[in-house]
Amino acid sequence: MSKTIFQRIIDREIPAQIVHEDDICLAFRDVNPQAPTHILVIPKKPIPSIDHLVAEDAATVSHLWLTIPRLAADQGLADGYRVVVNCGSDGGQTVDHLHFHILGGRPLAWPPG
Ligand code: 5GP
């Protein structure tokens, strides 16, 4: 199976504006930002989507959720932000590597489209 674009970013085969990296996750700026701040947080483990999570991924998912507010604070999103996880075609997922969008820097409308 061919690598996803995010796996290629993890492997440094293509460039990205990385804002955080540790043993479990990588965070980088979205190439097509939908808000003044738009960061993607991904596990290094190649989990295709939230539908593919298994019990052994619990520590990884916890780590992602604990990292997100730290990144938001680092980015100065003191007035709030949104975390989005798209899943499957109806959910708007276009890259089959689990990712959390952090969106902020402007008021965000609700409901989403
Ligand atoms: P999805 O639609 O799957 O929830 O989100 C995928 C996101 O990945 C999109 O917001 C898209 O702009 C972003 N993206 C796609 N290809 C690249 C890339 O090569 N580099 C970066 N930094 N972001 C990408």
JSON list of C-alpha atoms and ligand atoms in Angstrom, two decimals:
[
{"chain": "A", "resi": 1, "resn": "MET", "atom": "CA", "xyz": [0.00, 0.00, 0.00]},
{"chain": "A", "resi": 2, "resn": "SER", "atom": "CA", "xyz": [1.34, 3.45, -0.87]},
{"chain": "A", "resi": 3, "resn": "LYS", "atom": "CA", "xyz": [2.17, 5.89, 1.89]},
{"chain": "A", "resi": 4, "resn": "THR", "atom": "CA", "xyz": [-0.25, 8.63, 2.76]},
{"chain": "A", "resi": 5, "resn": "ILE", "atom": "CA", "xyz": [0.87, 12.22, 2.41]},
{"chain": "A", "resi": 6, "resn": "PHE", "atom": "CA", "xyz": [1.03, 12.45, 6.21]},
{"chain": "A", "resi": 7, "resn": "GLN", "atom": "CA", "xyz": [3.26, 9.39, 6.44]},
{"chain": "A", "resi": 8, "resn": "ARG", "atom": "CA", "xyz": [5.54, 11.10, 3.94]},
{"chain": "A", "resi": 9, "resn": "ILE", "atom": "CA", "xyz": [5.60, 14.19, 6.17]},
{"chain": "A", "resi": 10, "resn": "ILE", "atom": "CA", "xyz": [6.48, 12.01, 9.19]},
{"chain": "A", "resi": 11, "resn": "ASP", "atom": "CA", "xyz": [9.26, 10.41, 7.15]},
{"chain": "A", "resi": 12, "resn": "ARG", "atom": "CA", "xyz": [10.48, 13.86, 6.03]},
{"chain": "A", "resi": 13, "resn": "GLU", "atom": "CA", "xyz": [9.97, 12.97, 2.37]},
{"chain": "A", "resi": 14, "resn": "ILE", "atom": "CA", "xyz": [7.97, 16.14, 1.85]},
{"chain": "A", "resi": 15, "resn": "PRO", "atom": "CA", "xyz": [8.28, 19.41, 3.77]},
{"chain": "A", "resi": 16, "resn": "ALA", "atom": "CA", "xyz": [5.82, 20.75, 6.31]},
{"chain": "A", "resi": 17, "resn": "GLN", "atom": "CA", "xyz": [5.79, 23.59, 8.80]},
{"chain": "A", "resi": 18, "resn": "ILE", "atom": "CA", "xyz": [6.18, 21.46, 11.89]},
{"chain": "A", "resi": 19, "resn": "VAL", "atom": "CA", "xyz": [5.20, 23.12, 15.17]},
{"chain": "A", "resi": 20, "resn": "HIS", "atom": "CA", "xyz": [5.61, 20.14, 17.51]},
{"chain": "A", "resi": 21, "resn": "GLU", "atom": "CA", "xyz": [7.09, 16.67, 17.49]},
{"chain": "A", "resi": 22, "resn": "ASP", "atom": "CA", "xyz": [7.54, 14.01, 20.14]},
{"chain": "A", "resi": 23, "resn": "ASP", "atom": "CA", "xyz": [7.77, 10.22, 20.21]},
{"chain": "A", "resi": 24, "resn": "ILE", "atom": "CA", "xyz": [4.03, 9.76, 19.66]},
{"chain": "A", "resi": 25, "resn": "CYS", "atom": "CA", "xyz": [2.80, 12.63, 17.51]},
{"chain": "A", "resi": 26, "resn": "LEU", "atom": "CA", "xyz": [3.61, 15.31, 15.00]},
{"chain": "A", "resi": 27, "resn": "ALA", "atom": "CA", "xyz": [1.86, 18.67, 14.54]},
{"chain": "A", "resi": 28, "resn": "PHE", "atom": "CA", "xyz": [2.21, 20.88, 11.48]},
{"chain": "A", "resi": 29, "resn": "ARG", "atom": "CA", "xyz": [0.41, 23.71, 9.69]},
{"chain": "A", "resi": 30, "resn": "ASP", "atom": "CA", "xyz": [-2.29, 22.78, 7.21]},
{"chain": "A", "resi": 31, "resn": "VAL", "atom": "CA", "xyz": [-1.21, 23.58, 3.66]},
{"chain": "A", "resi": 32, "resn": "ASN", "atom": "CA", "xyz": [-4.68, 25.01, 2.92]},
{"chain": "A", "resi": 33, "resn": "PRO", "atom": "CA", "xyz": [-5.62, 26.81, 6.13]},
{"chain": "A", "resi": 34, "resn": "GLN", "atom": "CA", "xyz": [-9.30, 27.38, 6.90]},
{"chain": "A", "resi": 35, "resn": "ALA", "atom": "CA", "xyz": [-8.59, 29.81, 9.74]},
{"chain": "A", "resi": 36, "resn": "PRO", "atom": "CA", "xyz": [-5.70, 32.08, 10.72]},
{"chain": "A", "resi": 37, "resn": "THR", "atom": "CA", "xyz": [-4.36, 29.18, 12.77]},
{"chain": "A", "resi": 38, "resn": "HIS", "atom": "CA", "xyz": [-4.91, 25.73, 11.29]},
{"chain": "A", "resi": 39, "resn": "ILE", "atom": "CA", "xyz": [-2.75, 22.94, 12.65]},
{"chain": "A", "resi": 40, "resn": "LEU", "atom": "CA", "xyz": [-2.98, 19.21, 12.09]},
{"chain": "A", "resi": 41, "resn": "VAL", "atom": "CA", "xyz": [-2.03, 16.86, 14.92]},
{"chain": "A", "resi": 42, "resn": "ILE", "atom": "CA", "xyz": [-1.33, 13.29, 13.88]},
{"chain": "A", "resi": 43, "resn": "PRO", "atom": "CA", "xyz": [-0.11, 10.14, 15.59]},
{"chain": "A", "resi": 44, "resn": "LYS", "atom": "CA", "xyz": [3.11, 8.71, 14.25]},
{"chain": "A", "resi": 45, "resn": "LYS", "atom": "CA", "xyz": [1.38, 5.35, 14.23]},
{"chain": "A", "resi": 46, "resn": "PRO", "atom": "CA", "xyz": [-0.41, 5.04, 10.86]},
{"chain": "A", "resi": 47, "resn": "ILE", "atom": "CA", "xyz": [-3.99, 4.73, 12.10]},
{"chain": "A", "resi": 48, "resn": "PRO", "atom": "CA", "xyz": [-6.29, 5.40, 9.09]},
{"chain": "A", "resi": 49, "resn": "SER", "atom": "CA", "xyz": [-9.19, 7.02, 10.97]},
{"chain": "A", "resi": 50, "resn": "ILE", "atom": "CA", "xyz": [-11.04, 7.04, 14.29]},
{"chain": "A", "resi": 51, "resn": "ASP", "atom": "CA", "xyz": [-12.98, 4.04, 12.95]},
{"chain": "A", "resi": 52, "resn": "HIS", "atom": "CA", "xyz": [-9.73, 2.08, 13.12]},
{"chain": "A", "resi": 53, "resn": "LEU", "atom": "CA", "xyz": [-8.89, 2.83, 16.74]},
{"chain": "A", "resi": 54, "resn": "VAL", "atom": "CA", "xyz": [-8.40, -0.18, 19.00]},
{"chain": "A", "resi": 55, "resn": "ALA", "atom": "CA", "xyz": [-7.99, -0.45, 22.75]},
{"chain": "A", "resi": 56, "resn": "GLU", "atom": "CA", "xyz": [-4.21, -0.46, 22.50]},
{"chain": "A", "resi": 57, "resn": "ASP", "atom": "CA", "xyz": [-4.40, 3.03, 20.93]},
{"chain": "A", "resi": 58, "resn": "ALA", "atom": "CA", "xyz": [-5.89, 4.54, 24.11]},
{"chain": "A", "resi": 59, "resn": "ALA", "atom": "CA", "xyz": [-2.58, 5.97, 25.32]},
{"chain": "A", "resi": 60, "resn": "THR", "atom": "CA", "xyz": [-1.86, 7.44, 21.88]},
{"chain": "A", "resi": 61, "resn": "VAL", "atom": "CA", "xyz": [-5.27, 9.11, 21.67]},
{"chain": "A", "resi": 62, "resn": "SER", "atom": "CA", "xyz": [-4.95, 10.44, 25.21]},
{"chain": "A", "resi": 63, "resn": "HIS", "atom": "CA", "xyz": [-1.59, 11.89, 24.32]},
{"chain": "A", "resi": 64, "resn": "LEU", "atom": "CA", "xyz": [-3.03, 13.63, 21.26]},
{"chain": "A", "resi": 65, "resn": "TRP", "atom": "CA", "xyz": [-5.85, 15.17, 23.30]},
{"chain": "A", "resi": 66, "resn": "LEU", "atom": "CA", "xyz": [-3.45, 16.29, 26.03]},
{"chain": "A", "resi": 67, "resn": "THR", "atom": "CA", "xyz": [-1.11, 17.81, 23.43]},
{"chain": "A", "resi": 68, "resn": "ILE", "atom": "CA", "xyz": [-3.83, 19.78, 21.61]},
{"chain": "A", "resi": 69, "resn": "PRO", "atom": "CA", "xyz": [-4.52, 22.38, 24.34]},
{"chain": "A", "resi": 70, "resn": "ARG", "atom": "CA", "xyz": [-0.79, 22.88, 24.86]},
{"chain": "A", "resi": 71, "resn": "LEU", "atom": "CA", "xyz": [-0.37, 23.58, 21.15]},
{"chain": "A", "resi": 72, "resn": "ALA", "atom": "CA", "xyz": [-3.38, 25.90, 21.17]},
{"chain": "A", "resi": 73, "resn": "ALA", "atom": "CA", "xyz": [-1.84, 27.84, 24.05]},
{"chain": "A", "resi": 74, "resn": "ASP", "atom": "CA", "xyz": [1.52, 27.96, 22.25]},
{"chain": "A", "resi": 75, "resn": "GLN", "atom": "CA", "xyz": [-0.29, 29.41, 19.22]},
{"chain": "A", "resi": 76, "resn": "GLY", "atom": "CA", "xyz": [-1.92, 32.10, 21.35]},
{"chain": "A", "resi": 77, "resn": "LEU", "atom": "CA", "xyz": [-5.49, 30.84, 20.92]},
{"chain": "A", "resi": 78, "resn": "ALA", "atom": "CA", "xyz": [-6.58, 32.30, 24.26]},
{"chain": "A", "resi": 79, "resn": "ASP", "atom": "CA", "xyz": [-10.07, 33.17, 22.97]},
{"chain": "A", "resi": 80, "resn": "GLY", "atom": "CA", "xyz": [-10.83, 29.58, 22.02]},
{"chain": "A", "resi": 81, "resn": "TYR", "atom": "CA", "xyz": [-10.48, 27.22, 19.12]},
{"chain": "A", "resi": 82, "resn": "ARG", "atom": "CA", "xyz": [-12.12, 24.20, 17.53]},
{"chain": "A", "resi": 83, "resn": "VAL", "atom": "CA", "xyz": [-10.86, 20.62, 17.23]},
{"chain": "A", "resi": 84, "resn": "VAL", "atom": "CA", "xyz": [-12.23, 18.71, 14.24]},
{"chain": "A", "resi": 85, "resn": "VAL", "atom": "CA", "xyz": [-11.81, 15.06, 13.30]},
{"chain": "A", "resi": 86, "resn": "ASN", "atom": "CA", "xyz": [-13.28, 14.15, 9.92]},
{"chain": "A", "resi": 87, "resn": "CYS", "atom": "CA", "xyz": [-14.05, 10.48, 9.35]},
{"chain": "A", "resi": 88, "resn": "GLY", "atom": "CA", "xyz": [-14.87, 8.79, 6.07]},
{"chain": "A", "resi": 89, "resn": "SER", "atom": "CA", "xyz": [-16.18, 10.29, 2.86]},
{"chain": "A", "resi": 90, "resn": "ASP", "atom": "CA", "xyz": [-19.36, 11.83, 4.30]},
{"chain": "A", "resi": 91, "resn": "GLY", "atom": "CA", "xyz": [-17.26, 13.24, 7.13]},
{"chain": "A", "resi": 92, "resn": "GLY", "atom": "CA", "xyz": [-15.00, 14.97, 4.64]},
{"chain": "A", "resi": 93, "resn": "GLN", "atom": "CA", "xyz": [-11.89, 12.94, 5.37]},
{"chain": "A", "resi": 94, "resn": "THR", "atom": "CA", "xyz": [-9.40, 13.21, 2.49]},
{"chain": "A", "resi": 95, "resn": "VAL", "atom": "CA", "xyz": [-6.23, 11.78, 4.04]},
{"chain": "A", "resi": 96, "resn": "ASP", "atom": "CA", "xyz": [-6.39, 8.27, 5.45]},
{"chain": "A", "resi": 97, "resn": "HIS", "atom": "CA", "xyz": [-4.14, 8.92, 8.42]},
{"chain": "A", "resi": 98, "resn": "LEU", "atom": "CA", "xyz": [-5.90, 9.95, 11.65]},
{"chain": "A", "resi": 99, "resn": "HIS", "atom": "CA", "xyz": [-5.62, 13.69, 12.21]},
{"chain": "A", "resi": 100, "resn": "PHE", "atom": "CA", "xyz": [-7.05, 16.33, 14.50]},
{"chain": "A", "resi": 101, "resn": "HIS", "atom": "CA", "xyz": [-7.56, 19.80, 13.03]},
{"chain": "A", "resi": 102, "resn": "ILE", "atom": "CA", "xyz": [-6.97, 22.71, 15.43]},
{"chain": "A", "resi": 103, "resn": "LEU", "atom": "CA", "xyz": [-8.71, 25.79, 14.04]},
{"chain": "A", "resi": 104, "resn": "GLY", "atom": "CA", "xyz": [-8.59, 29.21, 15.61]},
{"chain": "A", "resi": 105, "resn": "GLY", "atom": "CA", "xyz": [-7.70, 32.84, 15.34]},
{"chain": "A", "resi": 106, "resn": "ARG", "atom": "CA", "xyz": [-11.21, 33.98, 14.34]},
{"chain": "A", "resi": 107, "resn": "PRO", "atom": "CA", "xyz": [-14.78, 33.30, 15.49]},
{"chain": "A", "resi": 108, "resn": "LEU", "atom": "CA", "xyz": [-15.91, 30.00, 13.96]},
{"chain": "A", "resi": 109, "resn": "ALA", "atom": "CA", "xyz": [-19.46, 29.52, 12.71]},
{"chain": "A", "resi": 110, "resn": "TRP", "atom": "CA", "xyz": [-21.74, 26.74, 13.91]},
{"chain": "A", "resi": 111, "resn": "PRO", "atom": "CA", "xyz": [-23.10, 24.42, 12.58]},
{"chain": "A", "resi": 112, "resn": "PRO", "atom": "CA", "xyz": [-20.32, 23.47, 10.15]},
{"chain": "A", "resi": 113, "resn": "GLY", "atom": "CA", "xyz": [-21.20, 22.91, 6.51]},
{"chain": "B", "resi": 1, "resn": "5GP", "atom": "P1", "xyz": [-9.28, 16.00, 6.01]},
{"chain": "B", "resi": 1, "resn": "5GP", "atom": "O1", "xyz": [-10.07, 16.61, 4.89]},
{"chain": "B", "resi": 1, "resn": "5GP", "atom": "O2", "xyz": [-8.79, 14.60, 5.66]},
{"chain": "B", "resi": 1, "resn": "5GP", "atom": "O3", "xyz": [-9.95, 16.04, 7.34]},
{"chain": "B", "resi": 1, "resn": "5GP", "atom": "O4", "xyz": [-8.02, 16.90, 6.20]},
{"chain": "B", "resi": 1, "resn": "5GP", "atom": "C1", "xyz": [-6.86, 16.76, 5.46]},
{"chain": "B", "resi": 1, "resn": "5GP", "atom": "C2", "xyz": [-6.13, 18.07, 5.55]},
{"chain": "B", "resi": 1, "resn": "5GP", "atom": "O5", "xyz": [-4.80, 17.87, 5.11]},
{"chain": "B", "resi": 1, "resn": "5GP", "atom": "C3", "xyz": [-6.73, 19.19, 4.68]},
{"chain": "B", "resi": 1, "resn": "5GP", "atom": "O6", "xyz": [-7.10, 20.27, 5.50]},
{"chain": "B", "resi": 1, "resn": "5GP", "atom": "C4", "xyz": [-5.59, 19.54, 3.72]},
{"chain": "B", "resi": 1, "resn": "5GP", "atom": "O7", "xyz": [-5.51, 20.91, 3.46]},
{"chain": "B", "resi": 1, "resn": "5GP", "atom": "C5", "xyz": [-4.36, 19.02, 4.46]},
{"chain": "B", "resi": 1, "resn": "5GP", "atom": "N1", "xyz": [-3.28, 18.61, 3.59]},
{"chain": "B", "resi": 1, "resn": "5GP", "atom": "C6", "xyz": [-3.38, 17.82, 2.48]},
{"chain": "B", "resi": 1, "resn": "5GP", "atom": "N2", "xyz": [-2.17, 17.62, 1.94]},
{"chain": "B", "resi": 1, "resn": "5GP", "atom": "C7", "xyz": [-1.29, 18.31, 2.73]},
{"chain": "B", "resi": 1, "resn": "5GP", "atom": "C8", "xyz": [0.13, 18.48, 2.65]},
{"chain": "B", "resi": 1, "resn": "5GP", "atom": "O8", "xyz": [0.82, 17.97, 1.78]},
{"chain": "B", "resi": 1, "resn": "5GP", "atom": "N3", "xyz": [0.69, 19.23, 3.62]},
{"chain": "B", "resi": 1, "resn": "5GP", "atom": "C9", "xyz": [-0.04, 19.80, 4.64]},
{"chain": "B", "resi": 1, "resn": "5GP", "atom": "N4", "xyz": [0.63, 20.52, 5.54]},
{"chain": "B", "resi": 1, "resn": "5GP", "atom": "N5", "xyz": [-1.38, 19.65, 4.72]},
{"chain": "B", "resi": 1, "resn": "5GP", "atom": "C10", "xyz": [-1.99, 18.92, 3.77]}
]
